[in-house]
Amino acid sequence: MIIDILTVVPEILNSPLNYSIVKRARENNLVEINVINLRDFAKGSYRQVDDYQYGGGAGMVMMPEPIYRAIETLKQKRQGYDEIIFTTPDGETYNQQTANYFSTLDKILILCGHYKGVDQRVRDHLITREISIGDYVLSGGELAAAVIVDSVVRLLPGALGNSESALTDSFQDNLLSPPVYTRPAEFNGWKVPDILLSGNQKAIEEWRLEQSIERTKRIRPDLWEKLDLD
Ligand code: 6GU
């Protein structure tokens, strides 16, 4: 898989994409991730990428020309993308389903939103998916892009070891994960539930499912209701 990320702040993306599972996936060539500076496609000595908005109002808007030039150049180089994603708080809310879908693709481009947003013509003509990572506002789309890349890369075949299986992640079945414990069996007088020490695998799986259901109902009633309808 190839993931290209277009941004005015490439520095933000370096560290989150160079550790742990994503780092290992890159080293094993499961994914190629390229962070591209949008300013490299801007003209003039100022390399301007944003401007005041028509109609007035606070905040700068990302200009269409540098984005168009960048996306067209990259499209040619890659012979097209499966999706061109724009990270923006007014996009559709990201979830595990969308992560699963993105992980099946060969080539994606992520344009990170910044300033007040991007010129609507970019969104109308160049972007295929607009993604928000939740109902709160970030200073830019870079951290959202890092979230998307991390959640996608860990799903690529071979990215996780056996001990990290994605199938048991929270959300993969719309249930939150059950609690987990490690040694010691008693710490500070706080005990690991007896059932987990029982050796009865069938009873343990039943207990884990009960715990998942209880947690989901209590913490995420919205997820639980969705599950009930399906
Ligand atoms: Cl994708 N971008 C920004 N700037 N803020 C966000 C977001 C994205 N998702 C949630 N908040």
PDB file of C-alpha atoms and ligand atoms in Angstrom:
ATOM      1  CA  MET A   1       0.000   0.000   0.000  1.00  0.00           C
ATOM      2  CA  ILE A   2       1.124   3.550  -0.728  1.00  0.00           C
ATOM      3  CA  ILE A   3      -0.052   6.430   1.464  1.00  0.00           C
ATOM      4  CA  ASP A   4       0.883   9.952   0.361  1.00  0.00           C
ATOM      5  CA  ILE A   5       0.159  12.793   2.782  1.00  0.00           C
ATOM      6  CA  LEU A   6       0.039  16.382   1.590  1.00  0.00           C
ATOM      7  CA  THR A   7       0.492  19.005   4.300  1.00  0.00           C
ATOM      8  CA  VAL A   8       1.801  22.478   5.078  1.00  0.00           C
ATOM      9  CA  VAL A   9       3.305  21.161   8.341  1.00  0.00           C
ATOM     10  CA  PRO A  10       5.195  17.941   7.497  1.00  0.00           C
ATOM     11  CA  GLU A  11       7.066  18.107  10.819  1.00  0.00           C
ATOM     12  CA  ILE A  12       3.928  17.159  12.781  1.00  0.00           C
ATOM     13  CA  LEU A  13       3.710  13.812  10.969  1.00  0.00           C
ATOM     14  CA  ASN A  14       7.252  12.602  11.408  1.00  0.00           C
ATOM     15  CA  SER A  15       7.150  11.293  14.928  1.00  0.00           C
ATOM     16  CA  PRO A  16       3.720   9.578  15.036  1.00  0.00           C
ATOM     17  CA  LEU A  17       4.501   7.566  11.899  1.00  0.00           C
ATOM     18  CA  ASN A  18       7.982   6.408  12.932  1.00  0.00           C
ATOM     19  CA  TYR A  19       7.321   4.241  15.979  1.00  0.00           C
ATOM     20  CA  SER A  20       5.956   0.888  16.980  1.00  0.00           C
ATOM     21  CA  ILE A  21       3.691  -0.990  14.588  1.00  0.00           C
ATOM     22  CA  VAL A  22       3.724   1.670  11.851  1.00  0.00           C
ATOM     23  CA  LYS A  23       7.518   1.838  11.903  1.00  0.00           C
ATOM     24  CA  ARG A  24       7.801  -1.936  11.643  1.00  0.00           C
ATOM     25  CA  ALA A  25       5.252  -2.063   8.806  1.00  0.00           C
ATOM     26  CA  ARG A  26       7.259   0.535   6.881  1.00  0.00           C
ATOM     27  CA  GLU A  27      10.517  -1.345   7.471  1.00  0.00           C
ATOM     28  CA  ASN A  28       8.898  -4.562   6.235  1.00  0.00           C
ATOM     29  CA  ASN A  29       7.602  -2.757   3.121  1.00  0.00           C
ATOM     30  CA  LEU A  30       3.960  -3.450   3.939  1.00  0.00           C
ATOM     31  CA  VAL A  31       3.323   0.244   3.419  1.00  0.00           C
ATOM     32  CA  GLU A  32       5.137   3.168   1.848  1.00  0.00           C
ATOM     33  CA  ILE A  33       4.292   6.456   3.532  1.00  0.00           C
ATOM     34  CA  ASN A  34       5.377   9.757   1.987  1.00  0.00           C
ATOM     35  CA  VAL A  35       4.888  13.121   3.642  1.00  0.00           C
ATOM     36  CA  ILE A  36       4.858  15.863   1.019  1.00  0.00           C
ATOM     37  CA  ASN A  37       5.120  19.575   1.689  1.00  0.00           C
ATOM     38  CA  LEU A  38       2.347  21.474  -0.083  1.00  0.00           C
ATOM     39  CA  ARG A  39       4.556  24.553  -0.104  1.00  0.00           C
ATOM     40  CA  ASP A  40       6.840  22.802  -2.619  1.00  0.00           C
ATOM     41  CA  PHE A  41       4.017  23.288  -5.133  1.00  0.00           C
ATOM     42  CA  ALA A  42       3.407  26.972  -4.347  1.00  0.00           C
ATOM     43  CA  LYS A  43       4.732  29.722  -6.583  1.00  0.00           C
ATOM     44  CA  GLY A  44       6.502  33.011  -5.913  1.00  0.00           C
ATOM     45  CA  SER A  45       9.184  33.899  -3.427  1.00  0.00           C
ATOM     46  CA  TYR A  46       6.616  33.696  -0.595  1.00  0.00           C
ATOM     47  CA  ARG A  47       5.415  30.203  -1.634  1.00  0.00           C
ATOM     48  CA  GLN A  48       1.933  31.332  -0.648  1.00  0.00           C
ATOM     49  CA  VAL A  49      -0.593  28.562   0.071  1.00  0.00           C
ATOM     50  CA  ASP A  50      -3.415  30.478   1.750  1.00  0.00           C
ATOM     51  CA  ASP A  51      -5.345  33.705   1.220  1.00  0.00           C
ATOM     52  CA  TYR A  52      -8.251  35.788   2.599  1.00  0.00           C
ATOM     53  CA  GLN A  53     -11.728  34.448   1.994  1.00  0.00           C
ATOM     54  CA  TYR A  54     -14.147  36.035  -0.465  1.00  0.00           C
ATOM     55  CA  GLY A  55     -17.076  37.630   1.300  1.00  0.00           C
ATOM     56  CA  GLY A  56     -15.008  38.472   4.356  1.00  0.00           C
ATOM     57  CA  GLY A  57     -14.647  36.676   7.644  1.00  0.00           C
ATOM     58  CA  ALA A  58     -11.894  35.590   9.966  1.00  0.00           C
ATOM     59  CA  GLY A  59      -9.347  32.982   8.958  1.00  0.00           C
ATOM     60  CA  MET A  60      -7.299  32.161   5.894  1.00  0.00           C
ATOM     61  CA  VAL A  61      -8.350  29.669   3.243  1.00  0.00           C
ATOM     62  CA  MET A  62      -6.043  27.234   1.446  1.00  0.00           C
ATOM     63  CA  MET A  63      -5.721  28.290  -2.201  1.00  0.00           C
ATOM     64  CA  PRO A  64      -6.751  25.923  -4.997  1.00  0.00           C
ATOM     65  CA  GLU A  65      -3.703  26.300  -7.295  1.00  0.00           C
ATOM     66  CA  PRO A  66      -0.934  24.745  -5.146  1.00  0.00           C
ATOM     67  CA  ILE A  67      -3.251  21.899  -4.123  1.00  0.00           C
ATOM     68  CA  TYR A  68      -4.278  21.280  -7.734  1.00  0.00           C
ATOM     69  CA  ARG A  69      -0.669  21.301  -8.898  1.00  0.00           C
ATOM     70  CA  ALA A  70       0.374  18.942  -6.096  1.00  0.00           C
ATOM     71  CA  ILE A  71      -2.495  16.498  -6.550  1.00  0.00           C
ATOM     72  CA  GLU A  72      -2.154  16.388 -10.358  1.00  0.00           C
ATOM     73  CA  THR A  73       1.610  15.811 -10.100  1.00  0.00           C
ATOM     74  CA  LEU A  74       1.162  13.030  -7.548  1.00  0.00           C
ATOM     75  CA  LYS A  75      -1.737  11.467  -9.487  1.00  0.00           C
ATOM     76  CA  GLN A  76       0.492  11.190 -12.569  1.00  0.00           C
ATOM     77  CA  LYS A  77       3.343   9.728 -10.558  1.00  0.00           C
ATOM     78  CA  ARG A  78       1.059   7.125  -8.947  1.00  0.00           C
ATOM     79  CA  GLN A  79      -1.138   6.562 -12.009  1.00  0.00           C
ATOM     80  CA  GLY A  80      -4.159   7.551  -9.950  1.00  0.00           C
ATOM     81  CA  TYR A  81      -5.381   7.000  -6.381  1.00  0.00           C
ATOM     82  CA  ASP A  82      -8.145   4.799  -5.014  1.00  0.00           C
ATOM     83  CA  GLU A  83      -9.256   7.607  -2.692  1.00  0.00           C
ATOM     84  CA  ILE A  84      -8.197  11.209  -2.178  1.00  0.00           C
ATOM     85  CA  ILE A  85      -9.066  11.993   1.416  1.00  0.00           C
ATOM     86  CA  PHE A  86      -9.427  15.439   2.978  1.00  0.00           C
ATOM     87  CA  THR A  87      -9.198  15.718   6.765  1.00  0.00           C
ATOM     88  CA  THR A  88     -11.679  18.283   8.035  1.00  0.00           C
ATOM     89  CA  PRO A  89     -13.927  18.693  11.099  1.00  0.00           C
ATOM     90  CA  ASP A  90     -16.985  18.947   8.804  1.00  0.00           C
ATOM     91  CA  GLY A  91     -16.382  15.567   7.153  1.00  0.00           C
ATOM     92  CA  GLU A  92     -18.054  12.230   7.867  1.00  0.00           C
ATOM     93  CA  THR A  93     -17.036  10.766  11.233  1.00  0.00           C
ATOM     94  CA  TYR A  94     -14.215   8.232  10.983  1.00  0.00           C
ATOM     95  CA  ASN A  95     -14.769   4.766  12.411  1.00  0.00           C
ATOM     96  CA  GLN A  96     -13.419   1.209  12.293  1.00  0.00           C
ATOM     97  CA  GLN A  97     -15.534   0.335   9.245  1.00  0.00           C
ATOM     98  CA  THR A  98     -13.933   3.106   7.232  1.00  0.00           C
ATOM     99  CA  ALA A  99     -10.485   2.104   8.513  1.00  0.00           C
ATOM    100  CA  ASN A 100     -11.146  -1.471   7.389  1.00  0.00           C
ATOM    101  CA  TYR A 101     -12.182  -0.225   3.942  1.00  0.00           C
ATOM    102  CA  PHE A 102      -9.141   2.067   3.552  1.00  0.00           C
ATOM    103  CA  SER A 103      -6.869  -0.849   4.498  1.00  0.00           C
ATOM    104  CA  THR A 104      -8.067  -2.747   1.412  1.00  0.00           C
ATOM    105  CA  LEU A 105      -6.868  -0.004  -0.961  1.00  0.00           C
ATOM    106  CA  ASP A 106      -3.584   0.187  -2.895  1.00  0.00           C
ATOM    107  CA  LYS A 107      -2.936   3.912  -3.129  1.00  0.00           C
ATOM    108  CA  ILE A 108      -4.435   6.746  -1.114  1.00  0.00           C
ATOM    109  CA  LEU A 109      -3.654  10.433  -0.815  1.00  0.00           C
ATOM    110  CA  ILE A 110      -4.518  12.387   2.314  1.00  0.00           C
ATOM    111  CA  LEU A 111      -4.756  16.177   2.087  1.00  0.00           C
ATOM    112  CA  CYS A 112      -4.489  17.748   5.533  1.00  0.00           C
ATOM    113  CA  GLY A 113      -6.825  20.668   6.087  1.00  0.00           C
ATOM    114  CA  HIS A 114      -5.448  23.797   7.702  1.00  0.00           C
ATOM    115  CA  TYR A 115      -6.365  27.395   8.453  1.00  0.00           C
ATOM    116  CA  LYS A 116     -10.095  28.059   7.978  1.00  0.00           C
ATOM    117  CA  GLY A 117     -10.389  25.286   5.403  1.00  0.00           C
ATOM    118  CA  VAL A 118      -9.738  24.809   1.705  1.00  0.00           C
ATOM    119  CA  ASP A 119     -11.329  26.468  -1.287  1.00  0.00           C
ATOM    120  CA  GLN A 120     -14.605  24.632  -1.942  1.00  0.00           C
ATOM    121  CA  ARG A 121     -13.611  23.945  -5.581  1.00  0.00           C
ATOM    122  CA  VAL A 122     -10.855  21.618  -4.350  1.00  0.00           C
ATOM    123  CA  ARG A 123     -13.433  19.698  -2.343  1.00  0.00           C
ATOM    124  CA  ASP A 124     -15.889  19.613  -5.246  1.00  0.00           C
ATOM    125  CA  HIS A 125     -13.460  18.442  -7.924  1.00  0.00           C
ATOM    126  CA  LEU A 126     -10.418  16.764  -6.410  1.00  0.00           C
ATOM    127  CA  ILE A 127     -11.458  15.117  -3.129  1.00  0.00           C
ATOM    128  CA  THR A 128     -13.256  11.747  -2.960  1.00  0.00           C
ATOM    129  CA  ARG A 129     -13.701  11.400   0.844  1.00  0.00           C
ATOM    130  CA  GLU A 130     -13.968  14.028   3.608  1.00  0.00           C
ATOM    131  CA  ILE A 131     -13.113  12.635   7.037  1.00  0.00           C
ATOM    132  CA  SER A 132     -13.411  14.024  10.579  1.00  0.00           C
ATOM    133  CA  ILE A 133     -12.008  12.043  13.511  1.00  0.00           C
ATOM    134  CA  GLY A 134     -14.589  13.331  16.003  1.00  0.00           C
ATOM    135  CA  ASP A 135     -16.722  16.208  17.222  1.00  0.00           C
ATOM    136  CA  TYR A 136     -14.025  18.576  18.446  1.00  0.00           C
ATOM    137  CA  VAL A 137     -11.725  20.992  16.638  1.00  0.00           C
ATOM    138  CA  LEU A 138      -8.017  20.439  16.006  1.00  0.00           C
ATOM    139  CA  SER A 139      -5.631  23.147  14.827  1.00  0.00           C
ATOM    140  CA  GLY A 140      -4.999  21.224  11.636  1.00  0.00           C
ATOM    141  CA  GLY A 141      -5.726  17.966   9.863  1.00  0.00           C
ATOM    142  CA  GLU A 142      -2.246  16.474  10.422  1.00  0.00           C
ATOM    143  CA  LEU A 143      -3.039  14.706  13.688  1.00  0.00           C
ATOM    144  CA  ALA A 144      -6.217  13.369  12.087  1.00  0.00           C
ATOM    145  CA  ALA A 145      -4.140  12.078   9.149  1.00  0.00           C
ATOM    146  CA  ALA A 146      -1.792  10.373  11.618  1.00  0.00           C
ATOM    147  CA  VAL A 147      -4.808   8.753  13.310  1.00  0.00           C
ATOM    148  CA  ILE A 148      -6.119   7.496   9.972  1.00  0.00           C
ATOM    149  CA  VAL A 149      -2.729   6.134   8.867  1.00  0.00           C
ATOM    150  CA  ASP A 150      -2.092   4.379  12.185  1.00  0.00           C
ATOM    151  CA  SER A 151      -5.535   2.757  12.238  1.00  0.00           C
ATOM    152  CA  VAL A 152      -5.165   1.594   8.613  1.00  0.00           C
ATOM    153  CA  VAL A 153      -1.574   0.343   8.736  1.00  0.00           C
ATOM    154  CA  ARG A 154      -2.188  -1.920  11.738  1.00  0.00           C
ATOM    155  CA  LEU A 155      -4.835  -3.730   9.658  1.00  0.00           C
ATOM    156  CA  LEU A 156      -2.461  -4.597   6.802  1.00  0.00           C
ATOM    157  CA  PRO A 157      -1.713  -8.325   6.623  1.00  0.00           C
ATOM    158  CA  GLY A 158       1.512  -8.986   8.548  1.00  0.00           C
ATOM    159  CA  ALA A 159       1.532  -5.649  10.396  1.00  0.00           C
ATOM    160  CA  LEU A 160       0.591  -7.194  13.736  1.00  0.00           C
ATOM    161  CA  GLY A 161       2.204 -10.112  15.539  1.00  0.00           C
ATOM    162  CA  ASN A 162      -0.018 -12.903  16.873  1.00  0.00           C
ATOM    163  CA  SER A 163      -0.116 -11.274  20.269  1.00  0.00           C
ATOM    164  CA  GLU A 164      -1.543  -8.086  18.752  1.00  0.00           C
ATOM    165  CA  SER A 165      -4.376  -9.551  16.664  1.00  0.00           C
ATOM    166  CA  ALA A 166      -6.672  -6.867  15.252  1.00  0.00           C
ATOM    167  CA  LEU A 167      -9.653  -9.237  15.377  1.00  0.00           C
ATOM    168  CA  THR A 168      -9.924  -8.820  19.144  1.00  0.00           C
ATOM    169  CA  ASP A 169      -9.698  -5.003  19.078  1.00  0.00           C
ATOM    170  CA  SER A 170     -12.508  -2.946  20.523  1.00  0.00           C
ATOM    171  CA  PHE A 171     -14.939  -1.918  17.737  1.00  0.00           C
ATOM    172  CA  GLN A 172     -14.039  -4.780  15.394  1.00  0.00           C
ATOM    173  CA  ASP A 173     -17.354  -6.337  16.513  1.00  0.00           C
ATOM    174  CA  ASN A 174     -18.895  -3.062  17.762  1.00  0.00           C
ATOM    175  CA  LEU A 175     -18.212  -4.112  21.365  1.00  0.00           C
ATOM    176  CA  LEU A 176     -15.641  -2.598  23.694  1.00  0.00           C
ATOM    177  CA  SER A 177     -12.818  -4.906  24.757  1.00  0.00           C
ATOM    178  CA  PRO A 178     -13.055  -6.795  28.060  1.00  0.00           C
ATOM    179  CA  PRO A 179     -10.643  -5.936  30.908  1.00  0.00           C
ATOM    180  CA  VAL A 180      -7.198  -7.568  30.784  1.00  0.00           C
ATOM    181  CA  TYR A 181      -4.793  -8.506  33.583  1.00  0.00           C
ATOM    182  CA  THR A 182      -1.204  -9.706  33.906  1.00  0.00           C
ATOM    183  CA  ARG A 183       0.986 -10.903  36.769  1.00  0.00           C
ATOM    184  CA  PRO A 184       1.013 -10.716  39.709  1.00  0.00           C
ATOM    185  CA  ALA A 185      -2.301 -12.406  40.547  1.00  0.00           C
ATOM    186  CA  GLU A 186      -2.542 -10.164  43.603  1.00  0.00           C
ATOM    187  CA  PHE A 187      -1.020  -6.699  43.902  1.00  0.00           C
ATOM    188  CA  ASN A 188      -1.593  -4.337  46.831  1.00  0.00           C
ATOM    189  CA  GLY A 189      -4.449  -6.635  47.839  1.00  0.00           C
ATOM    190  CA  TRP A 190      -6.067  -6.045  44.380  1.00  0.00           C
ATOM    191  CA  LYS A 191      -6.954  -9.402  42.884  1.00  0.00           C
ATOM    192  CA  VAL A 192      -7.218 -10.660  39.326  1.00  0.00           C
ATOM    193  CA  PRO A 193     -10.741 -12.158  38.862  1.00  0.00           C
ATOM    194  CA  ASP A 194     -10.683 -15.848  39.862  1.00  0.00           C
ATOM    195  CA  ILE A 195     -12.236 -16.933  36.572  1.00  0.00           C
ATOM    196  CA  LEU A 196      -9.114 -15.884  34.622  1.00  0.00           C
ATOM    197  CA  LEU A 197      -6.985 -18.179  36.774  1.00  0.00           C
ATOM    198  CA  SER A 198      -9.432 -21.109  36.520  1.00  0.00           C
ATOM    199  CA  GLY A 199      -8.046 -22.635  33.328  1.00  0.00           C
ATOM    200  CA  ASN A 200     -11.639 -23.108  32.101  1.00  0.00           C
ATOM    201  CA  GLN A 201     -11.318 -21.545  28.631  1.00  0.00           C
ATOM    202  CA  LYS A 202     -15.021 -21.798  27.793  1.00  0.00           C
ATOM    203  CA  ALA A 203     -16.014 -20.070  31.028  1.00  0.00           C
ATOM    204  CA  ILE A 204     -13.321 -17.423  30.450  1.00  0.00           C
ATOM    205  CA  GLU A 205     -14.646 -16.599  26.955  1.00  0.00           C
ATOM    206  CA  GLU A 206     -18.191 -16.335  28.346  1.00  0.00           C
ATOM    207  CA  TRP A 207     -16.986 -14.004  31.103  1.00  0.00           C
ATOM    208  CA  ARG A 208     -15.095 -11.833  28.593  1.00  0.00           C
ATOM    209  CA  LEU A 209     -18.171 -11.507  26.401  1.00  0.00           C
ATOM    210  CA  GLU A 210     -20.317 -10.567  29.439  1.00  0.00           C
ATOM    211  CA  GLN A 211     -17.739  -7.956  30.441  1.00  0.00           C
ATOM    212  CA  SER A 212     -17.640  -6.558  26.884  1.00  0.00           C
ATOM    213  CA  ILE A 213     -21.411  -6.294  26.810  1.00  0.00           C
ATOM    214  CA  GLU A 214     -21.617  -4.672  30.248  1.00  0.00           C
ATOM    215  CA  ARG A 215     -18.907  -2.133  29.353  1.00  0.00           C
ATOM    216  CA  THR A 216     -20.480  -1.311  26.005  1.00  0.00           C
ATOM    217  CA  LYS A 217     -23.943  -0.748  27.546  1.00  0.00           C
ATOM    218  CA  ARG A 218     -22.512   1.461  30.300  1.00  0.00           C
ATOM    219  CA  ILE A 219     -19.851   3.471  28.440  1.00  0.00           C
ATOM    220  CA  ARG A 220     -21.161   3.462  24.849  1.00  0.00           C
ATOM    221  CA  PRO A 221     -24.951   3.035  24.837  1.00  0.00           C
ATOM    222  CA  ASP A 222     -24.919   4.442  21.276  1.00  0.00           C
ATOM    223  CA  LEU A 223     -22.826   1.469  20.072  1.00  0.00           C
ATOM    224  CA  TRP A 224     -25.032  -0.949  21.974  1.00  0.00           C
ATOM    225  CA  GLU A 225     -28.210   0.343  20.321  1.00  0.00           C
ATOM    226  CA  LYS A 226     -26.659   0.065  16.870  1.00  0.00           C
ATOM    227  CA  LEU A 227     -25.721  -3.535  17.651  1.00  0.00           C
ATOM    228  CA  ASP A 228     -29.280  -4.299  18.814  1.00  0.00           C
ATOM    229  CA  LEU A 229     -30.760  -3.110  15.488  1.00  0.00           C
ATOM    230  CA  ASP A 230     -28.314  -4.981  13.215  1.00  0.00           C
TER     231      ASP A 230
HETATM  232 CL1  6GU B   1      -9.944  15.915  10.342  1.00  0.00          CL
HETATM  233  N1  6GU B   1      -9.404  18.302  11.309  1.00  0.00           N
HETATM  234  C1  6GU B   1      -9.486  19.270  12.227  1.00  0.00           C
HETATM  235  N2  6GU B   1      -8.868  20.427  12.018  1.00  0.00           N
HETATM  236  N3  6GU B   1     -10.175  19.138  13.341  1.00  0.00           N
HETATM  237  C2  6GU B   1     -10.785  17.964  13.527  1.00  0.00           C
HETATM  238  C3  6GU B   1     -10.738  16.922  12.613  1.00  0.00           C
HETATM  239  C4  6GU B   1     -10.017  17.128  11.483  1.00  0.00           C
HETATM  240  N4  6GU B   1     -11.444  15.895  13.100  1.00  0.00           N
HETATM  241  C5  6GU B   1     -11.920  16.307  14.262  1.00  0.00           C
HETATM  242  N5  6GU B   1     -11.532  17.559  14.532  1.00  0.00           N
END
